[in-house]
PDB file of C-alpha atoms in Angstrom:
ATOM      1  CA  PRO A   9      41.253  24.851  30.631  1.00 80.00           C
ATOM      2  CA  LEU A  10      37.901  26.645  30.777  1.00 88.00           C
ATOM      3  CA  VAL A  11      37.680  30.327  31.072  1.00 91.00           C
ATOM      4  CA  VAL A  12      35.425  31.554  33.659  1.00 89.00           C
ATOM      5  CA  GLY A  13      34.148  35.314  33.566  1.00 84.00           C
ATOM      6  CA  ALA A  14      31.624  37.201  35.557  1.00 75.00           C
ATOM      7  CA  LEU A  15      29.774  35.417  38.207  1.00 79.00           C
ATOM      8  CA  SER A  16      28.309  38.127  40.460  1.00 71.00           C
ATOM      9  CA  ALA A  17      29.368  40.486  43.252  1.00 63.00           C
ATOM     10  CA  GLU A  18      30.134  38.905  46.753  1.00 61.00           C
ATOM     11  CA  GLN A  19      27.006  40.254  48.270  1.00 58.00           C
ATOM     12  CA  GLY A  20      24.941  40.348  45.041  1.00 58.00           C
ATOM     13  CA  GLY A  21      23.651  43.606  43.220  1.00 58.00           C
ATOM     14  CA  PHE A  22      24.778  45.215  40.003  1.00 60.00           C
ATOM     15  CA  ILE A  23      28.180  44.534  38.317  1.00 65.00           C
ATOM     16  CA  ARG A  24      29.173  46.495  35.116  1.00 62.00           C
ATOM     17  CA  PRO A  25      28.472  45.910  32.434  1.00 61.00           C
ATOM     18  CA  HIS A  26      26.032  43.260  33.018  1.00 57.00           C
ATOM     19  CA  LYS A  27      22.154  43.338  33.456  1.00 59.00           C
ATOM     20  CA  SER A  28      22.071  40.055  35.151  1.00 64.00           C
ATOM     21  CA  HIS A  29      24.877  38.453  37.254  1.00 57.00           C
ATOM     22  CA  GLN A  30      23.372  39.965  40.456  1.00 62.00           C
ATOM     23  CA  ASN A  31      22.324  36.989  42.374  1.00 68.00           C
ATOM     24  CA  GLY A  32      25.006  34.193  41.759  1.00 72.00           C
ATOM     25  CA  ARG A  33      22.791  32.425  39.193  1.00 81.00           C
ATOM     26  CA  ASP A  34      24.613  33.498  36.125  1.00 84.00           C
ATOM     27  CA  VAL A  35      28.151  32.599  34.837  1.00 89.00           C
ATOM     28  CA  ASP A  36      29.960  33.675  31.495  1.00 90.00           C
ATOM     29  CA  LEU A  37      32.082  30.640  30.438  1.00 95.00           C
ATOM     30  CA  GLY A  38      34.454  30.467  27.267  1.00 94.00           C
ATOM     31  CA  TYR A  39      34.122  28.195  24.331  1.00 95.00           C
ATOM     32  CA  PHE A  40      36.522  25.374  23.954  1.00 93.00           C
ATOM     33  CA  HIS A  41      38.777  25.866  20.821  1.00 92.00           C
ATOM     34  CA  THR A  42      40.703  23.801  18.690  1.00 90.00           C
ATOM     35  CA  THR A  43      43.286  26.461  17.956  1.00 82.00           C
ATOM     36  CA  ARG A  44      44.599  27.219  21.416  1.00 70.00           C
ATOM     37  CA  SER A  45      45.836  25.032  24.605  1.00 68.00           C
ATOM     38  CA  GLN A  46      46.151  27.614  27.419  1.00 75.00           C
ATOM     39  CA  ALA A  47      42.966  29.839  27.270  1.00 74.00           C
ATOM     40  CA  ARG A  48      43.340  32.790  29.608  1.00 82.00           C
ATOM     41  CA  ARG A  49      40.607  35.095  28.312  1.00 89.00           C
ATOM     42  CA  PHE A  50      37.537  35.043  25.974  1.00 91.00           C
ATOM     43  CA  GLU A  51      38.412  34.743  22.464  1.00 92.00           C
ATOM     44  CA  MET A  52      36.124  35.379  19.432  1.00 93.00           C
ATOM     45  CA  THR A  53      34.506  31.936  18.475  1.00 94.00           C
ATOM     46  CA  HIS A  54      33.379  30.599  15.053  1.00 94.00           C
ATOM     47  CA  ALA A  55      32.823  27.309  13.161  1.00 93.00           C
ATOM     48  CA  GLY A  56      36.523  27.225  12.175  1.00 92.00           C
ATOM     49  CA  ASN A  57      37.733  27.428  15.714  1.00 92.00           C
ATOM     50  CA  ILE A  58      35.369  26.044  18.006  1.00 92.00           C
ATOM     51  CA  ASP A  59      35.932  22.631  19.595  1.00 92.00           C
ATOM     52  CA  ALA A  60      32.310  21.597  19.254  1.00 92.00           C
ATOM     53  CA  GLU A  61      33.018  18.167  20.924  1.00 92.00           C
ATOM     54  CA  LYS A  62      34.406  19.464  24.081  1.00 93.00           C
ATOM     55  CA  THR A  63      32.052  22.596  24.239  1.00 95.00           C
ATOM     56  CA  TRP A  64      28.957  20.228  23.788  1.00 96.00           C
ATOM     57  CA  ALA A  65      30.219  17.764  26.219  1.00 96.00           C
ATOM     58  CA  PHE A  66      30.459  20.627  28.839  1.00 96.00           C
ATOM     59  CA  LEU A  67      27.101  22.125  27.886  1.00 97.00           C
ATOM     60  CA  GLU A  68      25.427  18.611  27.962  1.00 96.00           C
ATOM     61  CA  ALA A  69      26.859  17.994  31.462  1.00 97.00           C
ATOM     62  CA  LEU A  70      25.262  21.354  32.708  1.00 97.00           C
ATOM     63  CA  LEU A  71      21.960  20.694  30.814  1.00 96.00           C
ATOM     64  CA  VAL A  72      21.254  17.058  32.321  1.00 96.00           C
ATOM     65  CA  THR A  73      21.517  18.533  35.908  1.00 96.00           C
ATOM     66  CA  GLY A  74      17.969  20.002  35.171  1.00 94.00           C
ATOM     67  CA  GLU A  75      19.440  23.220  36.979  1.00 94.00           C
ATOM     68  CA  VAL A  76      19.842  25.156  33.856  1.00 96.00           C
ATOM     69  CA  SER A  77      17.099  27.734  32.997  1.00 94.00           C
ATOM     70  CA  PHE A  78      18.933  29.224  29.708  1.00 95.00           C
ATOM     71  CA  VAL A  79      22.231  29.116  27.857  1.00 97.00           C
ATOM     72  CA  PHE A  80      22.814  32.356  26.052  1.00 96.00           C
ATOM     73  CA  MET A  81      24.879  31.945  22.907  1.00 97.00           C
ATOM     74  CA  ASP A  82      25.634  33.505  19.735  1.00 97.00           C
ATOM     75  CA  TYR A  83      23.399  32.244  17.073  1.00 98.00           C
ATOM     76  CA  ASP A  84      25.983  31.319  14.478  1.00 97.00           C
ATOM     77  CA  ILE A  85      27.887  29.101  17.249  1.00 97.00           C
ATOM     78  CA  GLN A  86      24.492  27.302  17.811  1.00 97.00           C
ATOM     79  CA  ALA A  87      24.479  26.659  14.391  1.00 97.00           C
ATOM     80  CA  ALA A  88      27.889  25.228  14.380  1.00 95.00           C
ATOM     81  CA  LEU A  89      27.121  23.082  17.329  1.00 96.00           C
ATOM     82  CA  TYR A  90      23.723  21.921  16.123  1.00 96.00           C
ATOM     83  CA  ASP A  91      24.935  20.937  12.672  1.00 94.00           C
ATOM     84  CA  GLY A  92      27.976  19.126  14.361  1.00 91.00           C
ATOM     85  CA  LEU A  93      25.537  17.148  16.380  1.00 94.00           C
ATOM     86  CA  LEU A  94      23.483  16.052  13.516  1.00 95.00           C
ATOM     87  CA  ASP A  95      26.554  14.766  11.870  1.00 92.00           C
ATOM     88  CA  ASN A  96      27.140  12.722  14.994  1.00 91.00           C
ATOM     89  CA  GLY A  97      23.999  11.124  15.012  1.00 94.00           C
ATOM     90  CA  TRP A  98      21.758  13.573  17.096  1.00 94.00           C
ATOM     91  CA  SER A  99      18.254  14.039  15.609  1.00 96.00           C
ATOM     92  CA  GLU A 100      16.398  17.096  14.920  1.00 96.00           C
ATOM     93  CA  GLN A 101      13.789  15.977  17.254  1.00 96.00           C
ATOM     94  CA  ALA A 102      16.169  15.535  20.192  1.00 95.00           C
ATOM     95  CA  LEU A 103      17.988  18.817  19.581  1.00 96.00           C
ATOM     96  CA  GLY A 104      14.239  20.857  19.039  1.00 95.00           C
ATOM     97  CA  PRO A 105      13.874  21.449  22.815  1.00 96.00           C
ATOM     98  CA  ILE A 106      17.459  22.447  23.437  1.00 97.00           C
ATOM     99  CA  PHE A 107      18.439  24.800  20.479  1.00 97.00           C
ATOM    100  CA  GLN A 108      16.767  28.092  19.402  1.00 98.00           C
ATOM    101  CA  TYR A 109      18.620  27.342  16.005  1.00 97.00           C
ATOM    102  CA  PRO A 110      17.464  26.524  13.247  1.00 97.00           C
ATOM    103  CA  ALA A 111      14.591  28.866  14.220  1.00 96.00           C
ATOM    104  CA  SER A 112      15.252  32.374  13.756  1.00 96.00           C
ATOM    105  CA  ARG A 113      17.323  34.568  16.237  1.00 95.00           C
ATOM    106  CA  THR A 114      14.008  36.069  17.560  1.00 95.00           C
ATOM    107  CA  THR A 115      11.960  32.813  18.313  1.00 95.00           C
ATOM    108  CA  PRO A 116      11.810  32.324  21.840  1.00 95.00           C
ATOM    109  CA  THR A 117      12.464  28.490  21.930  1.00 95.00           C
ATOM    110  CA  GLY A 118      15.038  26.102  23.357  1.00 96.00           C
ATOM    111  CA  LEU A 119      17.284  26.297  26.270  1.00 97.00           C
ATOM    112  CA  ILE A 120      20.052  27.644  24.188  1.00 98.00           C
ATOM    113  CA  ARG A 121      19.038  31.115  22.793  1.00 97.00           C
ATOM    114  CA  HIS A 122      20.758  33.741  20.764  1.00 97.00           C
ATOM    115  CA  ALA A 123      22.051  36.893  22.656  1.00 94.00           C
ATOM    116  CA  GLN A 124      24.018  39.348  21.053  1.00 93.00           C
ATOM    117  CA  GLY A 125      27.579  39.984  22.462  1.00 91.00           C
ATOM    118  CA  HIS A 126      28.163  36.129  23.049  1.00 94.00           C
ATOM    119  CA  ALA A 127      30.518  35.371  20.037  1.00 96.00           C
ATOM    120  CA  ASP A 128      33.457  34.806  22.686  1.00 94.00           C
ATOM    121  CA  HIS A 129      31.758  33.308  25.717  1.00 94.00           C
ATOM    122  CA  PHE A 130      28.414  31.689  26.589  1.00 96.00           C
ATOM    123  CA  HIS A 131      26.102  32.810  29.605  1.00 93.00           C
ATOM    124  CA  VAL A 132      24.666  30.179  31.917  1.00 95.00           C
ATOM    125  CA  ARG A 133      21.690  31.047  33.927  1.00 90.00           C
ATOM    126  CA  PHE A 134      20.811  28.624  36.771  1.00 88.00           C
ATOM    127  CA  ARG A 135      17.377  27.924  38.067  1.00 90.00           C
ATOM    128  CA  CYS A 136      16.326  29.429  41.473  1.00 82.00           C
ATOM    129  CA  ALA A 137      17.420  27.278  44.383  1.00 81.00           C
ATOM    130  CA  ALA A 138      14.376  25.904  46.315  1.00 80.00           C
ATOM    131  CA  ARG A 139      15.333  27.915  49.432  1.00 79.00           C
ATOM    132  CA  ASP A 140      15.388  31.011  47.668  1.00 76.00           C
ATOM    133  CA  VAL A 141      11.895  32.052  48.021  1.00 72.00           C
ATOM    134  CA  GLY A 142      12.166  35.416  46.303  1.00 71.00           C
ATOM    135  CA  CYS A 143      13.738  34.107  43.322  1.00 75.00           C
ATOM    136  CA  VAL A 144      11.755  33.897  39.916  1.00 74.00           C
ATOM    137  CA  ASP A 145      12.941  31.636  37.077  1.00 74.00           C
TER     138      ASP A 145
END
C-alpha cells in the first residue's frame, strides 16, 4: 500500500504545518519499504529499509507524465535510489536531469531535490493546469 499524507484543504488555503499544499498541486507520499507490508503512516526511511525498486517505479510513473514540477526528498534517500539505479543499468547522463544527487544538497538542479524533513515521505508538486490562469509553476 501507498501511504498518502497531506493534499490540500478542500477549498484551498493554508493547512498546518505546510507552507505549500494550498491549491491542490502538492501531495505527501510515503516511501515503499522492504521491512513492512501494511503501511498506515509515514515511517523513517533509509538505504537499509527503502524498497528502491517499488519507490522508483512509482516515481518514474509520475515523472513520465510530464506533469511533475518537483519532487522533494531527503538527500540520503536520493543517494540510495540513484546508486541503485546505476547498479541496474541507468547511466549518470540519464539520471542527471532527474536527481539533484550527486550535486550538493544546495545545488538547484534536477526534478528530485533535497528538502529537510522528507526522510519519512516525499513531496510531489504538480505543474499548473492549463485552465488555471492565476497559477505559477
